[in-house]
PDB file of N, CA and C in Angstrom:
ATOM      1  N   UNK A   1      18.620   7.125 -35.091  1.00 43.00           N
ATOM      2  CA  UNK A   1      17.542   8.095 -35.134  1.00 43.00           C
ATOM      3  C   UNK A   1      17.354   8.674 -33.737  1.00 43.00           C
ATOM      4  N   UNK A   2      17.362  10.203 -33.338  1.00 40.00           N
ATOM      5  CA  UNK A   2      17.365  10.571 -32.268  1.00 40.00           C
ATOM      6  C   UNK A   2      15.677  10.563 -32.395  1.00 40.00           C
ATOM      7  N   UNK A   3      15.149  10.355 -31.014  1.00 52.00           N
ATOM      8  CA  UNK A   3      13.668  10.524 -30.598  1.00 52.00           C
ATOM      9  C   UNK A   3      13.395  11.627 -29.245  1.00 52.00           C
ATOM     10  N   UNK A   4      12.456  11.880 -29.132  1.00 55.00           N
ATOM     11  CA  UNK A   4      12.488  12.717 -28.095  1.00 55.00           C
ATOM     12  C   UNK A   4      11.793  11.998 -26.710  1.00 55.00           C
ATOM     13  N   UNK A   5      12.339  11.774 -25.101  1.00 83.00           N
ATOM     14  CA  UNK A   5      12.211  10.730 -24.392  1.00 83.00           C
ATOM     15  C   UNK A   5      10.960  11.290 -23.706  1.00 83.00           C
ATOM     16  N   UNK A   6      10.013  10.401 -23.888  1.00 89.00           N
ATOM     17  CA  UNK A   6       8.459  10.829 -23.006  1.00 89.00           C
ATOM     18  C   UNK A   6       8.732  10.039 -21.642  1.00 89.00           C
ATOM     19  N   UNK A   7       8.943   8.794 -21.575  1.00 90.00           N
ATOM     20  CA  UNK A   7       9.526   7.787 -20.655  1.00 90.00           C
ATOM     21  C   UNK A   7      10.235   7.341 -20.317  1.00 90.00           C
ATOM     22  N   UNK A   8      10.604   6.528 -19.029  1.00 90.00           N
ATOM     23  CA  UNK A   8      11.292   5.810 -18.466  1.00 90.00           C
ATOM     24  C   UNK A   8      11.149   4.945 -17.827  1.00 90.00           C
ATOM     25  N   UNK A   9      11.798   3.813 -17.795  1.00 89.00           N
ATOM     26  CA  UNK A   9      11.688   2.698 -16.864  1.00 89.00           C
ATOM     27  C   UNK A   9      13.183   2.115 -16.266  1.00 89.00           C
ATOM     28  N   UNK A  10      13.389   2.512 -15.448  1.00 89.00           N
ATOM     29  CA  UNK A  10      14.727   2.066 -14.305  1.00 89.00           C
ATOM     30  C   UNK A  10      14.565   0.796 -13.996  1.00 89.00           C
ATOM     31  N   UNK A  11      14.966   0.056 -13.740  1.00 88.00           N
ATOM     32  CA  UNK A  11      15.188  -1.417 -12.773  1.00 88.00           C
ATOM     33  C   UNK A  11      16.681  -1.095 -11.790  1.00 88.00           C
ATOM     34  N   UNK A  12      16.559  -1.924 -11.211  1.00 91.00           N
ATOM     35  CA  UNK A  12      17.336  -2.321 -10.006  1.00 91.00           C
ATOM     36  C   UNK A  12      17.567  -3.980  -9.404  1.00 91.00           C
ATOM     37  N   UNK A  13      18.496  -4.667  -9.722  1.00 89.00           N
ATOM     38  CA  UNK A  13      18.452  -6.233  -8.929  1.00 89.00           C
ATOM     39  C   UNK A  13      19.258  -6.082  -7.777  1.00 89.00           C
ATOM     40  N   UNK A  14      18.604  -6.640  -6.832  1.00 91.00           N
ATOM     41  CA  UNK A  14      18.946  -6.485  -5.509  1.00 91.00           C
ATOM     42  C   UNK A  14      18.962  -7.858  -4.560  1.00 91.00           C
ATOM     43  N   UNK A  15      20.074  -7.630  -3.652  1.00 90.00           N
ATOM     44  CA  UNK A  15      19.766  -8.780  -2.663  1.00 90.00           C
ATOM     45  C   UNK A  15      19.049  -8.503  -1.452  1.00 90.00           C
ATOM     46  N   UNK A  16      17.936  -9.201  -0.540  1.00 90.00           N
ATOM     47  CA  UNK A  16      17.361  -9.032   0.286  1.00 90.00           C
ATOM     48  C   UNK A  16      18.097  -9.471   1.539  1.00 90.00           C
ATOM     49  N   UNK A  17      17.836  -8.515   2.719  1.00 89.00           N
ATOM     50  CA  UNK A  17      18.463  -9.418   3.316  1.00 89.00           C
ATOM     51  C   UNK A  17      18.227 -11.020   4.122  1.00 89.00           C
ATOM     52  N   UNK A  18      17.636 -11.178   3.782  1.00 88.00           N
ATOM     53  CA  UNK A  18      17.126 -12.904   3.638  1.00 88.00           C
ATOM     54  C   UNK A  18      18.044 -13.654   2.654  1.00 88.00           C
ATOM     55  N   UNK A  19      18.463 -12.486   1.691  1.00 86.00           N
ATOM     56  CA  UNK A  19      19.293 -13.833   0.602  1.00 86.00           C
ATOM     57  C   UNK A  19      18.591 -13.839  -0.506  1.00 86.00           C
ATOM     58  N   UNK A  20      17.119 -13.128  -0.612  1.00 90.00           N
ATOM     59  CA  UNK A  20      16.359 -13.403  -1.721  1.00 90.00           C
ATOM     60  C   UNK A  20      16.846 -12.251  -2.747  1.00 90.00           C
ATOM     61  N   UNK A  21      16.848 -13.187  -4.092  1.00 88.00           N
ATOM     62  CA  UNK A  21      17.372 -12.218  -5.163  1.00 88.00           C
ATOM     63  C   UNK A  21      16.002 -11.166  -5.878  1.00 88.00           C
ATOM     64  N   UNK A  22      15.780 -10.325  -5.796  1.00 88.00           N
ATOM     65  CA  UNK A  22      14.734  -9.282  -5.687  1.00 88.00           C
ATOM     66  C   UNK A  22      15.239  -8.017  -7.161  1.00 88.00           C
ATOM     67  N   UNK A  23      13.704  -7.423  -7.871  1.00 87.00           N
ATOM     68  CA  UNK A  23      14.283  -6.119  -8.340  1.00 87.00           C
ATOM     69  C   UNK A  23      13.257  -5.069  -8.355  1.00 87.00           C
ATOM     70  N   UNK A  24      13.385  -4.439  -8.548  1.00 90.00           N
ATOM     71  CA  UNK A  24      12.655  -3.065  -8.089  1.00 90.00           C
ATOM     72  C   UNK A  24      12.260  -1.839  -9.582  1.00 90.00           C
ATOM     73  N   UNK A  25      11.390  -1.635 -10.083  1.00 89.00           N
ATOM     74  CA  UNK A  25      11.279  -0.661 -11.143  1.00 89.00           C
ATOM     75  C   UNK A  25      10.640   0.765 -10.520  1.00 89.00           C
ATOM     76  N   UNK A  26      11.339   1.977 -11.429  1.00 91.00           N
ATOM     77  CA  UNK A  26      10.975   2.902 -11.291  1.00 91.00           C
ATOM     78  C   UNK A  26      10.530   3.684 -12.345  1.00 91.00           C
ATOM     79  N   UNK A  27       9.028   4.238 -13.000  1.00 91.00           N
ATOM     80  CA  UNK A  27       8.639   4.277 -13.689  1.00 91.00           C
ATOM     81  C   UNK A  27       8.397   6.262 -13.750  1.00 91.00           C
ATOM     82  N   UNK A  28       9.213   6.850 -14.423  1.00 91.00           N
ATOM     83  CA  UNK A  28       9.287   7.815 -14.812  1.00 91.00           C
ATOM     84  C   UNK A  28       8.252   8.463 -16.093  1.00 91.00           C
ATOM     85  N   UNK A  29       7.606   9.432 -16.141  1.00 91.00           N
ATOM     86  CA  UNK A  29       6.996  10.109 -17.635  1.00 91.00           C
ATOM     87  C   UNK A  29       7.342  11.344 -17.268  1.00 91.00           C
ATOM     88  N   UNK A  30       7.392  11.957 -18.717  1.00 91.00           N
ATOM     89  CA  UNK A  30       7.528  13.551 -18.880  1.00 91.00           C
ATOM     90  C   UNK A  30       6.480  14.137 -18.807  1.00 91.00           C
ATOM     91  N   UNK A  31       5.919  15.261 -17.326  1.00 90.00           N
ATOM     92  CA  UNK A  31       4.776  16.119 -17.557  1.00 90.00           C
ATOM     93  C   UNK A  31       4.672  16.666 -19.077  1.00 90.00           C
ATOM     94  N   UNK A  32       3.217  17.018 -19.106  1.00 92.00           N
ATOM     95  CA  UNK A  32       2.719  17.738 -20.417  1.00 92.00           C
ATOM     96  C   UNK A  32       2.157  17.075 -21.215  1.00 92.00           C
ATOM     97  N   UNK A  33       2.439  15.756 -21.595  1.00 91.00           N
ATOM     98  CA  UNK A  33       2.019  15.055 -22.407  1.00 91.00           C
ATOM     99  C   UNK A  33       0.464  15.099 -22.278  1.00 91.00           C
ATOM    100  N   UNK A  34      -0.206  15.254 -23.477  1.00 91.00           N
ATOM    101  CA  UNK A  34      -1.483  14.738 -24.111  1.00 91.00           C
ATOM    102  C   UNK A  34      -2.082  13.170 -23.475  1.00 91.00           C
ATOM    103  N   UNK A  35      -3.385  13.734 -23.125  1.00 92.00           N
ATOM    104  CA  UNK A  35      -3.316  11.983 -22.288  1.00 92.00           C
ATOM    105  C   UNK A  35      -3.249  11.088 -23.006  1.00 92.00           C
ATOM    106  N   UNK A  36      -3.776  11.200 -24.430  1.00 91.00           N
ATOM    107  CA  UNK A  36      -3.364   9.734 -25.136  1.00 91.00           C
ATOM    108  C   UNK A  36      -2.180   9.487 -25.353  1.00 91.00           C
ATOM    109  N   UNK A  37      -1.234  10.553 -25.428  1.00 91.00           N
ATOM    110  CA  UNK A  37       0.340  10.204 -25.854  1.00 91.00           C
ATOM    111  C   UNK A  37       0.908   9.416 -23.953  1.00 91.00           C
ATOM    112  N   UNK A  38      -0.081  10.087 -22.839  1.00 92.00           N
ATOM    113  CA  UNK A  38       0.298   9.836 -21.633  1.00 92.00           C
ATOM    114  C   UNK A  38      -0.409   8.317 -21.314  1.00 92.00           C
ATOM    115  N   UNK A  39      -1.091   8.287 -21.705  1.00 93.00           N
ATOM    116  CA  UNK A  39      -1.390   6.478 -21.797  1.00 93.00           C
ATOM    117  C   UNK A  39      -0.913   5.635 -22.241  1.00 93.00           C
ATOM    118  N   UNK A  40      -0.089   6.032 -23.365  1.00 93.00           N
ATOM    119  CA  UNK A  40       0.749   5.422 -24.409  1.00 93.00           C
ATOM    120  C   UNK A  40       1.718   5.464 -24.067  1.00 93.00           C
ATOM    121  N   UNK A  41       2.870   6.068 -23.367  1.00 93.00           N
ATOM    122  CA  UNK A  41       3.737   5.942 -22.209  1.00 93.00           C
ATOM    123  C   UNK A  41       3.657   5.224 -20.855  1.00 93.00           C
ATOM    124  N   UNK A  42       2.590   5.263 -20.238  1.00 93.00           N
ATOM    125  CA  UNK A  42       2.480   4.298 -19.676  1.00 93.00           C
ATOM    126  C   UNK A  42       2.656   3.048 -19.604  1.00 93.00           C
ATOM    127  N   UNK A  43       1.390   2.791 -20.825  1.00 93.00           N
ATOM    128  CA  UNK A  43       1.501   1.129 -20.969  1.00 93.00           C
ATOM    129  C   UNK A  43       2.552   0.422 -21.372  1.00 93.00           C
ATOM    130  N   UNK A  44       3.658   1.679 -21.989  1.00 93.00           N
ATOM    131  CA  UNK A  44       5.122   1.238 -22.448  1.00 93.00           C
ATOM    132  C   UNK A  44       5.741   0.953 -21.675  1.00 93.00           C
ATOM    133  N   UNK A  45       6.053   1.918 -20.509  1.00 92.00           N
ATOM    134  CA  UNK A  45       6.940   1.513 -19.524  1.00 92.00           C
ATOM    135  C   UNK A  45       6.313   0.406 -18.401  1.00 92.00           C
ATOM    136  N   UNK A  46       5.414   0.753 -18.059  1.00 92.00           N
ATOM    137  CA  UNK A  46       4.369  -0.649 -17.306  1.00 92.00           C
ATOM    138  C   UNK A  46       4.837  -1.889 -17.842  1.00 92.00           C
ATOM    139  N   UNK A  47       5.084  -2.007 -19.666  1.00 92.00           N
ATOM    140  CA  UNK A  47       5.384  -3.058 -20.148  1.00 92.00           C
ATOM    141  C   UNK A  47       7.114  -3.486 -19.299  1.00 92.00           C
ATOM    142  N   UNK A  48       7.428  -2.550 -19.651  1.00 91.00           N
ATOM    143  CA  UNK A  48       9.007  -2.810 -19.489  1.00 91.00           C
ATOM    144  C   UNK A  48       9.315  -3.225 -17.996  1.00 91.00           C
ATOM    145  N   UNK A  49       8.447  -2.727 -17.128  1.00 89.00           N
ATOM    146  CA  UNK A  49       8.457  -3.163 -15.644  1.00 89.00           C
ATOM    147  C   UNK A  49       7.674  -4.492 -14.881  1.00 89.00           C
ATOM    148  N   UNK A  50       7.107  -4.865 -16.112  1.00 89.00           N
ATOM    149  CA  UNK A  50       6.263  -6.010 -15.840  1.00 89.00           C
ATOM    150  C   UNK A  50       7.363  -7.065 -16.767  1.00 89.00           C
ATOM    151  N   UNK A  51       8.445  -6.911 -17.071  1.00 85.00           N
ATOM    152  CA  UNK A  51       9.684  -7.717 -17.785  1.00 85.00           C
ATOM    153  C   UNK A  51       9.796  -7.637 -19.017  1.00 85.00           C
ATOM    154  N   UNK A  52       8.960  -6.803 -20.052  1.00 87.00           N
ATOM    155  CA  UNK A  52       9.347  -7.017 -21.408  1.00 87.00           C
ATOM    156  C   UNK A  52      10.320  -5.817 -21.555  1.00 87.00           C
ATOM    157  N   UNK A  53      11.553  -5.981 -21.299  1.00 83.00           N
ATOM    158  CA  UNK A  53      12.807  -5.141 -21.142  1.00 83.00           C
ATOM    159  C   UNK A  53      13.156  -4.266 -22.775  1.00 83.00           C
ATOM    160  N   UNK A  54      12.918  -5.232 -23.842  1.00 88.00           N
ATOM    161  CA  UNK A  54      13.400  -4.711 -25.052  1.00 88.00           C
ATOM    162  C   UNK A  54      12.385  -4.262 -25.665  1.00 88.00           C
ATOM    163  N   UNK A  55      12.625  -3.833 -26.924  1.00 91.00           N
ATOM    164  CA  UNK A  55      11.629  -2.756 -27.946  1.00 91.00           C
ATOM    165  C   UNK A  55      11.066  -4.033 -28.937  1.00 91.00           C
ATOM    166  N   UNK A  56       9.606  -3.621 -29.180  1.00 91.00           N
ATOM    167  CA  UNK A  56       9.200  -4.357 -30.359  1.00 91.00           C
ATOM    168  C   UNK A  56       9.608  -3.479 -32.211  1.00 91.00           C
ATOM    169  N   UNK A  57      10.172  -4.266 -33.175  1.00 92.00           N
ATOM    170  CA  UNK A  57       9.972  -3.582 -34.498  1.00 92.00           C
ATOM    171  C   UNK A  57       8.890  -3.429 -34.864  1.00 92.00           C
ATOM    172  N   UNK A  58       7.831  -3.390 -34.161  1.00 92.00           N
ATOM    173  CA  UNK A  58       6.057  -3.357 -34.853  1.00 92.00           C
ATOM    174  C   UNK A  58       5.430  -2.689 -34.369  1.00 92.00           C
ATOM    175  N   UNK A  59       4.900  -1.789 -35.324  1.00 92.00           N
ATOM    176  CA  UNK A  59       4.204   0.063 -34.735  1.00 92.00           C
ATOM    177  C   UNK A  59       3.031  -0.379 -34.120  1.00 92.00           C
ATOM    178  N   UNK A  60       2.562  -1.651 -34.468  1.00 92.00           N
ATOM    179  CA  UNK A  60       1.049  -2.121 -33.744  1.00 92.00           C
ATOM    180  C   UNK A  60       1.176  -2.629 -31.872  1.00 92.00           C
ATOM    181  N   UNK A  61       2.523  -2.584 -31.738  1.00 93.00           N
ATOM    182  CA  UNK A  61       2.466  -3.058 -30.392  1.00 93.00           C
ATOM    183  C   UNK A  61       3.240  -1.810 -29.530  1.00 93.00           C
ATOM    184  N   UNK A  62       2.363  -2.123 -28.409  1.00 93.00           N
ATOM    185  CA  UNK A  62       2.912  -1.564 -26.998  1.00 93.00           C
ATOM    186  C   UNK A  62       4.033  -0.962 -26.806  1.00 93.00           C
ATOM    187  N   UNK A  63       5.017  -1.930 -27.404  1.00 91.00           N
ATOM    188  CA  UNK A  63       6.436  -1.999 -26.892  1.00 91.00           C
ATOM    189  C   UNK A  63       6.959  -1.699 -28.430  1.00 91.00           C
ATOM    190  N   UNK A  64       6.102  -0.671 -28.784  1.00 91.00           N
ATOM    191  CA  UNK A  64       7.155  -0.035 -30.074  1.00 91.00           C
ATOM    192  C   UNK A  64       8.292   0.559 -30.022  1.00 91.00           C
ATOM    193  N   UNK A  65       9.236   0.559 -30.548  1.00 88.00           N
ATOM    194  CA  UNK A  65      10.468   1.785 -29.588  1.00 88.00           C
ATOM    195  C   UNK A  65      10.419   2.895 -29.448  1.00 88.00           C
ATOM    196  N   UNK A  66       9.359   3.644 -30.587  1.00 87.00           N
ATOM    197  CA  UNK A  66       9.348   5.270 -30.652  1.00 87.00           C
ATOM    198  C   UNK A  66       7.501   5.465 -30.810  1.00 87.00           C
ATOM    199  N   UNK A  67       7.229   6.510 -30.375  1.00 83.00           N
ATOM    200  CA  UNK A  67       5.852   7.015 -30.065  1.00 83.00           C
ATOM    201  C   UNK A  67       5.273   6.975 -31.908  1.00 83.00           C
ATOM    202  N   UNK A  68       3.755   6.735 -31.675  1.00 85.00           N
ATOM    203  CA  UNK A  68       3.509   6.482 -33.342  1.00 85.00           C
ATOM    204  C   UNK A  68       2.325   8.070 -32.979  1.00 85.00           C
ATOM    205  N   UNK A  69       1.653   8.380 -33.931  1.00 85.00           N
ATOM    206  CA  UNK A  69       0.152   9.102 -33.923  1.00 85.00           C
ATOM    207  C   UNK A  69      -0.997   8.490 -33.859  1.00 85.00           C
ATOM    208  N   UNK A  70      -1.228   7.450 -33.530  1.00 87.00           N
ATOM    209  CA  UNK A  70      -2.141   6.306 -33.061  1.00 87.00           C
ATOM    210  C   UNK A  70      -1.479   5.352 -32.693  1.00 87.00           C
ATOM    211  N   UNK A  71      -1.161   5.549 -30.831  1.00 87.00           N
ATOM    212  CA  UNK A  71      -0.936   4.995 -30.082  1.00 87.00           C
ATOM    213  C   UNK A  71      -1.766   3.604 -29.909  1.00 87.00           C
ATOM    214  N   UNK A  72      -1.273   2.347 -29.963  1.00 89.00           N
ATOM    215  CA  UNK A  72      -1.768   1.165 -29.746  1.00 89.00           C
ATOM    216  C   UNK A  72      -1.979   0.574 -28.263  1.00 89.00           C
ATOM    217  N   UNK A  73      -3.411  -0.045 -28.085  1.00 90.00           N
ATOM    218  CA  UNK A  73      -3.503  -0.817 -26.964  1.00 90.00           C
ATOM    219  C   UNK A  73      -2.151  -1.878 -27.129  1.00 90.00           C
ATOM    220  N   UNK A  74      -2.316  -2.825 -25.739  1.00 92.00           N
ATOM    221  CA  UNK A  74      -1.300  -4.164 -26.068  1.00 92.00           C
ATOM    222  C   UNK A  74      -1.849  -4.754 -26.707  1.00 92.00           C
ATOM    223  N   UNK A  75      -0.925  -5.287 -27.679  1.00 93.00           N
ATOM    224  CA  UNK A  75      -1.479  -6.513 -28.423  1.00 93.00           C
ATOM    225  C   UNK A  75      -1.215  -7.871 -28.140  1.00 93.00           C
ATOM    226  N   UNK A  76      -1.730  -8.783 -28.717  1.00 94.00           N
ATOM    227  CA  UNK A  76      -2.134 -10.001 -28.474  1.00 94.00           C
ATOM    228  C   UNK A  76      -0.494 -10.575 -28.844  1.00 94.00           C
ATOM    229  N   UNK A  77       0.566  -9.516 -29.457  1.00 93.00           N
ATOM    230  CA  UNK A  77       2.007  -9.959 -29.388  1.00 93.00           C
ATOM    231  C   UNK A  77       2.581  -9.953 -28.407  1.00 93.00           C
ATOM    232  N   UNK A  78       2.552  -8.270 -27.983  1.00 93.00           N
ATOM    233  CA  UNK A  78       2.827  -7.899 -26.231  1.00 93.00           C
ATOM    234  C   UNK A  78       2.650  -9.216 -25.446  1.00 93.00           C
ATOM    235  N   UNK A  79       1.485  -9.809 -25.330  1.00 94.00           N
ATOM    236  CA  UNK A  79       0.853 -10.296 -24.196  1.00 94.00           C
ATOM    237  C   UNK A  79       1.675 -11.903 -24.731  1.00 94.00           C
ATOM    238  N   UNK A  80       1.750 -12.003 -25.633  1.00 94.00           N
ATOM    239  CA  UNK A  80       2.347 -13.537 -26.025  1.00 94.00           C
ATOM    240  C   UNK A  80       4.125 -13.507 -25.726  1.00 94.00           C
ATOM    241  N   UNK A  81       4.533 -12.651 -25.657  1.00 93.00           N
ATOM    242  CA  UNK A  81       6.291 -12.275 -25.308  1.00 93.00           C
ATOM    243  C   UNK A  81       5.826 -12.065 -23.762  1.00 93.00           C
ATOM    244  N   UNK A  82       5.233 -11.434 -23.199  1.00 92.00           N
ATOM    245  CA  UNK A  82       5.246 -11.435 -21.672  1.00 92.00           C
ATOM    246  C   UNK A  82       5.067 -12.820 -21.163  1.00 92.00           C
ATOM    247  N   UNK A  83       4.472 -13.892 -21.724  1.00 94.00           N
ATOM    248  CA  UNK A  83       4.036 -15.117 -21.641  1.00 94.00           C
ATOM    249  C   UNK A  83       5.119 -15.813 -21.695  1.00 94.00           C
ATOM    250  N   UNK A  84       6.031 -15.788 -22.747  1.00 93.00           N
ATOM    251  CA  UNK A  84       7.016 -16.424 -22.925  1.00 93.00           C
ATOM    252  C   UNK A  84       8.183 -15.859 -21.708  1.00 93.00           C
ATOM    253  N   UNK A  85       8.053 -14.586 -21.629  1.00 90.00           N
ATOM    254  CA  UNK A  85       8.821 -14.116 -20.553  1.00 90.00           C
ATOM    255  C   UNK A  85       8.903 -14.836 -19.236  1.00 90.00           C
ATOM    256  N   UNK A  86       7.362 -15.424 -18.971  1.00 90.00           N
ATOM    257  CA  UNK A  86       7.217 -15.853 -17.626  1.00 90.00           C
ATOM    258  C   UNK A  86       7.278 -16.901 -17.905  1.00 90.00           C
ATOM    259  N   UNK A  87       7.922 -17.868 -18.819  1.00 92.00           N
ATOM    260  CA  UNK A  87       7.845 -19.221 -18.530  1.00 92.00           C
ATOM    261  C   UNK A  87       9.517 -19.524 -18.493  1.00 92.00           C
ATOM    262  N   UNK A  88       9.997 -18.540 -18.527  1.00 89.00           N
ATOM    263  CA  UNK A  88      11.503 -18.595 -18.340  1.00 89.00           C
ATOM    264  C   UNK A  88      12.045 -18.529 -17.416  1.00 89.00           C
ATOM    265  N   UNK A  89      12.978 -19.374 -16.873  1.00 87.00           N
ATOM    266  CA  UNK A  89      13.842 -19.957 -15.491  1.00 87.00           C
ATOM    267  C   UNK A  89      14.059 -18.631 -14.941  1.00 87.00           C
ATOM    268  N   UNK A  90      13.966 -18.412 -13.474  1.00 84.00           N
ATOM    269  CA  UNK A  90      14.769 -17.221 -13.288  1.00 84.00           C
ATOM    270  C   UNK A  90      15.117 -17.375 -11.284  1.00 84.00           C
ATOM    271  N   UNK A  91      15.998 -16.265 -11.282  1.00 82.00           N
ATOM    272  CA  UNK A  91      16.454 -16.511 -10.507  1.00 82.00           C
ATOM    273  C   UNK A  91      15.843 -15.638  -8.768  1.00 82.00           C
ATOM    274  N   UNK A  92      15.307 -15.133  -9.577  1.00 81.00           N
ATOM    275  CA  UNK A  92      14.765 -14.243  -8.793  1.00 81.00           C
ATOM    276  C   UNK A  92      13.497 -14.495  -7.899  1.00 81.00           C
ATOM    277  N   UNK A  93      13.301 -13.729  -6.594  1.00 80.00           N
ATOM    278  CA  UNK A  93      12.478 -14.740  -5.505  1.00 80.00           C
ATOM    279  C   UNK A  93      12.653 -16.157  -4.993  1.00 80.00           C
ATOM    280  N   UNK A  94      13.865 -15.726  -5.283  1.00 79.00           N
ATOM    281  CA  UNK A  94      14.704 -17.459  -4.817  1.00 79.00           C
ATOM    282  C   UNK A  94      16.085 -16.998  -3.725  1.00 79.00           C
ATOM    283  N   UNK A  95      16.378 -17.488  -2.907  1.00 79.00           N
ATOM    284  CA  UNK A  95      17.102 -17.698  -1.799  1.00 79.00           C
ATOM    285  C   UNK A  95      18.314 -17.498  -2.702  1.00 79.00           C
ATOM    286  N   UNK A  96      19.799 -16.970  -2.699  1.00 75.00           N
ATOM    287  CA  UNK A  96      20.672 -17.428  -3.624  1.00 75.00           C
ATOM    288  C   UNK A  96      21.625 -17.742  -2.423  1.00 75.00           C
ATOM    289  N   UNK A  97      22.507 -18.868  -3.003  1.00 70.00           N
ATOM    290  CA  UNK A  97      24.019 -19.337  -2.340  1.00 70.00           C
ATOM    291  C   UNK A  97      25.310 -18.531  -2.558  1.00 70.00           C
ATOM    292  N   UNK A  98      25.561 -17.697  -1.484  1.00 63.00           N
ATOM    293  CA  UNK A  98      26.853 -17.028  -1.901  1.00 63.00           C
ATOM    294  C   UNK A  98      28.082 -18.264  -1.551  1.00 63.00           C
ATOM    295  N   UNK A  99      28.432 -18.121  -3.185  1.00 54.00           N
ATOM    296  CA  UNK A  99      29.363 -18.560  -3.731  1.00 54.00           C
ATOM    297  C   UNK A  99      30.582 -17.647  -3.415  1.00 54.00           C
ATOM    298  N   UNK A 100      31.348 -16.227  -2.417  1.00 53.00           N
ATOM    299  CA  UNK A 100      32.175 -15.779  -2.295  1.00 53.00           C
ATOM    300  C   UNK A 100      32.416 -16.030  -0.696  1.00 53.00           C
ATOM    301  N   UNK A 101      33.683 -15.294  -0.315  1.00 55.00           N
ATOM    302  CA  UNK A 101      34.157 -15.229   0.871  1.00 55.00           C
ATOM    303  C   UNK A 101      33.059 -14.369   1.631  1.00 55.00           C
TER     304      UNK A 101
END
């Protein structure tokens, strides 16, 4: 299904030069938008930059993949996958060992 793109969210993983493994988001919207459709882009990509990277199948959440006509606050799903997000190992803000020449 083609959609038409209101947003964006870029990432970037990077090494610091300290060694620390680091990433960086860049949060793009399309002027024009209606502020509720522009709030509703927001909180989408905000989502995606705060780590919830993939699309929800559920028109009631945040992280729907395509814009609805009653745009949803986050829901109490959003906020339970970001949860789970952060309790997951990661590597990042951590010193890494180069393992090459």
């Amino acid at each position: 299904e083609l959609r038409a793109q209101s947003g964006e969210a870029r990432y970037e993983i990077y090494r610091k030069s300290s060694g620390t493994l680091a990433h960086r988001f860049e949060v793009m919207v399309k002027p024009g938008q209606a502020t509720r459709q522009l709030e509703a882009t927001l909180r989408h990509e905000l989502g995606h930059a705060l780590g919830l990277w993939g699309h929800s199948r559920n028109p009631e959440d945040a992280l729907y993949y395509s814009q609805v006509s009653a745009p949803p606050a986050v829901s109490q799903r959003d906020v339970a996958t970001l949860c789970q997000v952060y309790q997951q190992p990661t590597a990042l803000g951590w010193p890494q060992v180069n393992s090459g020449p």
